[in-house]
């Protein structure tokens, strides 16, 4: 499993554990899952179908490289989404539904300093209020618990299952193609209409 997927899964597990009602052993929220990136209005409409919920996303991040690895300071959001007819109820909750404030207060400490074996530690870096007119019109309140997992190691895999190549074959000076069909023919070495100016084919001895 990828490094990013492992961090996402650990965040989901931490949120699920933190969002259990101790009195009833039932979850406070309907949904805890991943989304592909930052939210848009269309994404929000889909998220509202599972509200109240928490949606984890990987947002990229800066890199540092070494000879065989890339180290990514990965940024992740845990996006809290709550829907209710009354705006104040979305933030503060009601007797029957948890509010966004409480969800944030439960998951932020649960996410901070999580250790993922072989990857690193997750740090909560910020809590962001994503309120705007679009969220208000849709009846949603959204907060993002922003996290970072410094220096995630994207180590270059060593693939020793492939043999050294036996034949190197290349064509030079590719002409301009008049049609897409002509280009596709070239890609499969059909040179009936466009002949290369030079070609190489090198066969190497195998150990």
mmCIF file of C-alpha atoms in Angstrom:
data_model
loop_
_atom_site.group_PDB
_atom_site.id
_atom_site.type_symbol
_atom_site.label_atom_id
_atom_site.label_comp_id
_atom_site.label_asym_id
_atom_site.label_seq_id
_atom_site.Cartn_x
_atom_site.Cartn_y
_atom_site.Cartn_z
ATOM 1 C CA UNK A 1 0.000 0.000 0.000
ATOM 2 C CA UNK A 2 1.235 3.508 -0.788
ATOM 3 C CA UNK A 3 2.632 5.790 1.896
ATOM 4 C CA UNK A 4 -0.134 8.342 1.279
ATOM 5 C CA UNK A 5 -2.843 5.684 1.601
ATOM 6 C CA UNK A 6 -1.395 4.507 4.914
ATOM 7 C CA UNK A 7 -1.511 8.039 6.328
ATOM 8 C CA UNK A 8 -5.087 8.530 5.104
ATOM 9 C CA UNK A 9 -6.162 5.209 6.632
ATOM 10 C CA UNK A 10 -4.547 6.085 9.960
ATOM 11 C CA UNK A 11 -6.342 9.440 9.983
ATOM 12 C CA UNK A 12 -9.664 7.752 9.223
ATOM 13 C CA UNK A 13 -9.154 5.214 12.012
ATOM 14 C CA UNK A 14 -8.278 7.982 14.492
ATOM 15 C CA UNK A 15 -11.366 10.021 13.544
ATOM 16 C CA UNK A 16 -13.693 7.015 13.788
ATOM 17 C CA UNK A 17 -12.324 6.156 17.225
ATOM 18 C CA UNK A 18 -12.656 9.744 18.466
ATOM 19 C CA UNK A 19 -16.220 10.160 17.198
ATOM 20 C CA UNK A 20 -17.916 7.405 19.185
ATOM 21 C CA UNK A 21 -20.555 8.432 21.707
ATOM 22 C CA UNK A 22 -19.322 6.971 25.024
ATOM 23 C CA UNK A 23 -22.877 6.683 26.354
ATOM 24 C CA UNK A 24 -24.356 4.740 23.438
ATOM 25 C CA UNK A 25 -21.207 3.370 21.711
ATOM 26 C CA UNK A 26 -22.700 4.699 18.483
ATOM 27 C CA UNK A 27 -20.868 7.034 16.089
ATOM 28 C CA UNK A 28 -21.580 10.747 16.281
ATOM 29 C CA UNK A 29 -21.223 11.059 12.489
ATOM 30 C CA UNK A 30 -22.569 9.243 9.464
ATOM 31 C CA UNK A 31 -19.471 9.306 7.286
ATOM 32 C CA UNK A 32 -15.689 9.160 7.664
ATOM 33 C CA UNK A 33 -13.965 8.606 4.311
ATOM 34 C CA UNK A 34 -11.470 10.013 1.814
ATOM 35 C CA UNK A 35 -12.043 12.502 -0.970
ATOM 36 C CA UNK A 36 -9.646 13.168 -3.865
ATOM 37 C CA UNK A 37 -8.721 16.738 -2.960
ATOM 38 C CA UNK A 38 -9.926 20.101 -1.767
ATOM 39 C CA UNK A 39 -13.652 20.670 -1.786
ATOM 40 C CA UNK A 40 -15.662 22.428 -4.481
ATOM 41 C CA UNK A 41 -19.347 23.311 -4.482
ATOM 42 C CA UNK A 42 -20.202 20.122 -6.389
ATOM 43 C CA UNK A 43 -18.069 18.050 -4.009
ATOM 44 C CA UNK A 44 -19.782 19.717 -1.072
ATOM 45 C CA UNK A 45 -23.209 18.777 -2.398
ATOM 46 C CA UNK A 46 -22.115 15.126 -2.432
ATOM 47 C CA UNK A 47 -20.539 15.387 1.018
ATOM 48 C CA UNK A 48 -23.744 16.828 2.436
ATOM 49 C CA UNK A 49 -25.501 13.566 1.588
ATOM 50 C CA UNK A 50 -23.339 11.913 4.262
ATOM 51 C CA UNK A 51 -23.342 14.760 6.787
ATOM 52 C CA UNK A 52 -22.421 15.046 9.540
ATOM 53 C CA UNK A 53 -19.128 13.652 8.352
ATOM 54 C CA UNK A 54 -15.359 13.921 8.179
ATOM 55 C CA UNK A 55 -13.582 13.715 4.829
ATOM 56 C CA UNK A 56 -9.831 13.119 4.638
ATOM 57 C CA UNK A 57 -7.818 14.360 1.661
ATOM 58 C CA UNK A 58 -4.163 14.513 0.605
ATOM 59 C CA UNK A 59 -3.224 17.978 -0.668
ATOM 60 C CA UNK A 60 0.344 17.430 -1.837
ATOM 61 C CA UNK A 61 3.278 19.272 -0.277
ATOM 62 C CA UNK A 62 6.895 20.270 -0.691
ATOM 63 C CA UNK A 63 9.664 17.795 -1.436
ATOM 64 C CA UNK A 64 13.283 17.148 -0.557
ATOM 65 C CA UNK A 65 15.255 14.615 -2.533
ATOM 66 C CA UNK A 66 18.177 12.303 -2.013
ATOM 67 C CA UNK A 67 19.913 9.813 -4.287
ATOM 68 C CA UNK A 68 17.206 7.121 -4.212
ATOM 69 C CA UNK A 69 14.304 8.828 -2.429
ATOM 70 C CA UNK A 70 11.958 11.785 -2.480
ATOM 71 C CA UNK A 71 10.844 13.088 0.904
ATOM 72 C CA UNK A 72 7.412 14.716 0.857
ATOM 73 C CA UNK A 73 6.186 17.067 3.566
ATOM 74 C CA UNK A 74 2.668 15.773 3.004
ATOM 75 C CA UNK A 75 -0.299 18.020 3.759
ATOM 76 C CA UNK A 76 -3.608 16.431 4.701
ATOM 77 C CA UNK A 77 -7.008 17.867 5.602
ATOM 78 C CA UNK A 78 -9.728 16.341 7.737
ATOM 79 C CA UNK A 79 -12.742 18.295 6.473
ATOM 80 C CA UNK A 80 -15.679 18.503 8.889
ATOM 81 C CA UNK A 81 -19.079 18.920 7.223
ATOM 82 C CA UNK A 82 -22.342 19.480 9.117
ATOM 83 C CA UNK A 83 -25.784 20.223 7.695
ATOM 84 C CA UNK A 84 -28.801 21.650 9.510
ATOM 85 C CA UNK A 85 -31.615 24.116 8.877
ATOM 86 C CA UNK A 86 -30.305 26.513 11.531
ATOM 87 C CA UNK A 87 -26.778 27.852 11.082
ATOM 88 C CA UNK A 88 -26.065 28.010 14.796
ATOM 89 C CA UNK A 89 -27.097 24.358 15.152
ATOM 90 C CA UNK A 90 -24.565 23.373 12.492
ATOM 91 C CA UNK A 91 -21.779 24.889 14.573
ATOM 92 C CA UNK A 92 -22.961 24.131 18.112
ATOM 93 C CA UNK A 93 -25.090 21.039 17.604
ATOM 94 C CA UNK A 94 -28.423 20.020 19.051
ATOM 95 C CA UNK A 95 -29.638 17.322 21.405
ATOM 96 C CA UNK A 96 -29.965 14.964 18.442
ATOM 97 C CA UNK A 97 -26.968 15.937 16.251
ATOM 98 C CA UNK A 98 -23.339 16.779 16.945
ATOM 99 C CA UNK A 99 -22.081 20.193 15.854
ATOM 100 C CA UNK A 100 -18.984 21.129 13.895
ATOM 101 C CA UNK A 101 -17.264 22.643 16.938
ATOM 102 C CA UNK A 102 -17.453 19.402 18.881
ATOM 103 C CA UNK A 103 -16.265 17.302 15.931
ATOM 104 C CA UNK A 104 -13.223 19.579 15.510
ATOM 105 C CA UNK A 105 -12.471 19.438 19.238
ATOM 106 C CA UNK A 106 -12.633 15.641 19.207
ATOM 107 C CA UNK A 107 -10.613 14.876 16.093
ATOM 108 C CA UNK A 108 -7.865 17.511 16.384
ATOM 109 C CA UNK A 109 -6.205 15.956 19.468
ATOM 110 C CA UNK A 110 -6.849 12.471 18.065
ATOM 111 C CA UNK A 111 -4.923 13.330 14.890
ATOM 112 C CA UNK A 112 -2.060 15.217 16.528
ATOM 113 C CA UNK A 113 1.157 13.233 16.976
ATOM 114 C CA UNK A 114 -0.166 10.025 15.387
ATOM 115 C CA UNK A 115 2.796 7.796 14.600
ATOM 116 C CA UNK A 116 2.645 5.735 11.411
ATOM 117 C CA UNK A 117 5.196 2.920 11.500
ATOM 118 C CA UNK A 118 7.967 3.424 8.981
ATOM 119 C CA UNK A 119 6.522 6.740 7.777
ATOM 120 C CA UNK A 120 6.586 9.348 10.530
ATOM 121 C CA UNK A 121 4.360 11.416 12.806
ATOM 122 C CA UNK A 122 1.315 13.460 11.853
ATOM 123 C CA UNK A 123 1.072 16.999 13.237
ATOM 124 C CA UNK A 124 -2.032 19.192 13.391
ATOM 125 C CA UNK A 125 -0.875 22.573 12.066
ATOM 126 C CA UNK A 126 -4.042 24.639 11.724
ATOM 127 C CA UNK A 127 -7.829 24.671 11.954
ATOM 128 C CA UNK A 128 -9.443 26.569 9.109
ATOM 129 C CA UNK A 129 -12.991 27.925 8.902
ATOM 130 C CA UNK A 130 -14.174 27.346 5.315
ATOM 131 C CA UNK A 131 -17.374 29.379 5.615
ATOM 132 C CA UNK A 132 -18.471 31.361 2.566
ATOM 133 C CA UNK A 133 -21.739 32.320 0.894
ATOM 134 C CA UNK A 134 -21.865 29.062 -1.069
ATOM 135 C CA UNK A 135 -21.699 26.943 2.076
ATOM 136 C CA UNK A 136 -24.296 29.157 3.744
ATOM 137 C CA UNK A 137 -26.692 28.871 0.783
ATOM 138 C CA UNK A 138 -26.316 25.066 0.824
ATOM 139 C CA UNK A 139 -26.990 24.878 4.561
ATOM 140 C CA UNK A 140 -23.504 23.625 5.389
ATOM 141 C CA UNK A 141 -20.837 24.460 7.924
ATOM 142 C CA UNK A 142 -17.288 23.354 7.082
ATOM 143 C CA UNK A 143 -14.024 23.347 9.006
ATOM 144 C CA UNK A 144 -10.709 21.826 7.967
ATOM 145 C CA UNK A 145 -8.324 20.319 10.486
ATOM 146 C CA UNK A 146 -5.064 20.747 8.620
ATOM 147 C CA UNK A 147 -2.229 18.292 9.220
ATOM 148 C CA UNK A 148 1.268 17.642 8.000
ATOM 149 C CA UNK A 149 3.322 14.469 7.887
ATOM 150 C CA UNK A 150 6.907 15.724 7.455
ATOM 151 C CA UNK A 151 9.455 13.883 5.349
ATOM 152 C CA UNK A 152 7.327 11.007 4.080
ATOM 153 C CA UNK A 153 9.781 8.773 2.255
ATOM 154 C CA UNK A 154 8.868 7.981 -1.340
ATOM 155 C CA UNK A 155 11.716 5.532 -1.742
ATOM 156 C CA UNK A 156 12.622 4.479 -5.256
ATOM 157 C CA UNK A 157 11.667 0.794 -5.545
ATOM 158 C CA UNK A 158 14.335 -1.587 -6.690
ATOM 159 C CA UNK A 159 12.937 -3.885 -9.361
ATOM 160 C CA UNK A 160 15.295 -6.807 -9.913
ATOM 161 C CA UNK A 161 12.677 -8.918 -11.671
ATOM 162 C CA UNK A 162 13.422 -7.544 -15.153
ATOM 163 C CA UNK A 163 16.296 -8.802 -17.261
ATOM 164 C CA UNK A 164 18.587 -6.410 -19.089
ATOM 165 C CA UNK A 165 17.157 -5.525 -22.470
ATOM 166 C CA UNK A 166 18.415 -7.514 -25.432
ATOM 167 C CA UNK A 167 17.526 -5.200 -28.285
ATOM 168 C CA UNK A 168 17.542 -1.414 -28.572
ATOM 169 C CA UNK A 169 15.602 -0.179 -31.597
ATOM 170 C CA UNK A 170 15.048 3.480 -32.495
ATOM 171 C CA UNK A 171 14.017 5.589 -35.495
ATOM 172 C CA UNK A 172 15.311 9.122 -36.027
ATOM 173 C CA UNK A 173 14.041 12.271 -37.696
ATOM 174 C CA UNK A 174 10.329 11.678 -37.369
ATOM 175 C CA UNK A 175 8.531 13.397 -40.274
ATOM 176 C CA UNK A 176 5.395 15.493 -39.970
ATOM 177 C CA UNK A 177 2.306 13.308 -40.131
ATOM 178 C CA UNK A 178 -0.573 14.378 -42.310
ATOM 179 C CA UNK A 179 -3.172 12.267 -40.501
ATOM 180 C CA UNK A 180 -3.672 10.638 -37.134
ATOM 181 C CA UNK A 181 -3.817 7.250 -38.862
ATOM 182 C CA UNK A 182 -0.347 7.844 -40.309
ATOM 183 C CA UNK A 183 1.011 8.704 -36.855
ATOM 184 C CA UNK A 184 -0.494 5.558 -35.312
ATOM 185 C CA UNK A 185 1.044 3.439 -38.064
ATOM 186 C CA UNK A 186 4.449 4.927 -37.284
ATOM 187 C CA UNK A 187 4.096 4.013 -33.607
ATOM 188 C CA UNK A 188 3.705 0.349 -34.530
ATOM 189 C CA UNK A 189 6.653 0.466 -36.958
ATOM 190 C CA UNK A 190 4.516 0.641 -40.076
ATOM 191 C CA UNK A 191 6.582 2.913 -42.359
ATOM 192 C CA UNK A 192 4.605 2.435 -45.570
ATOM 193 C CA UNK A 193 3.885 6.157 -45.891
ATOM 194 C CA UNK A 194 6.601 7.812 -43.759
ATOM 195 C CA UNK A 195 10.104 6.402 -43.945
ATOM 196 C CA UNK A 196 12.678 7.367 -41.242
ATOM 197 C CA UNK A 197 15.917 8.956 -42.393
ATOM 198 C CA UNK A 198 17.910 6.624 -40.110
ATOM 199 C CA UNK A 199 17.291 3.636 -37.835
ATOM 200 C CA UNK A 200 19.289 1.831 -35.144
ATOM 201 C CA UNK A 201 18.890 -1.697 -33.881
ATOM 202 C CA UNK A 202 21.415 -2.848 -31.266
ATOM 203 C CA UNK A 203 21.461 -6.362 -29.844
ATOM 204 C CA UNK A 204 23.336 -6.872 -26.567
ATOM 205 C CA UNK A 205 24.813 -10.087 -25.281
ATOM 206 C CA UNK A 206 23.214 -11.435 -22.110
ATOM 207 C CA UNK A 207 25.167 -12.695 -19.101
#
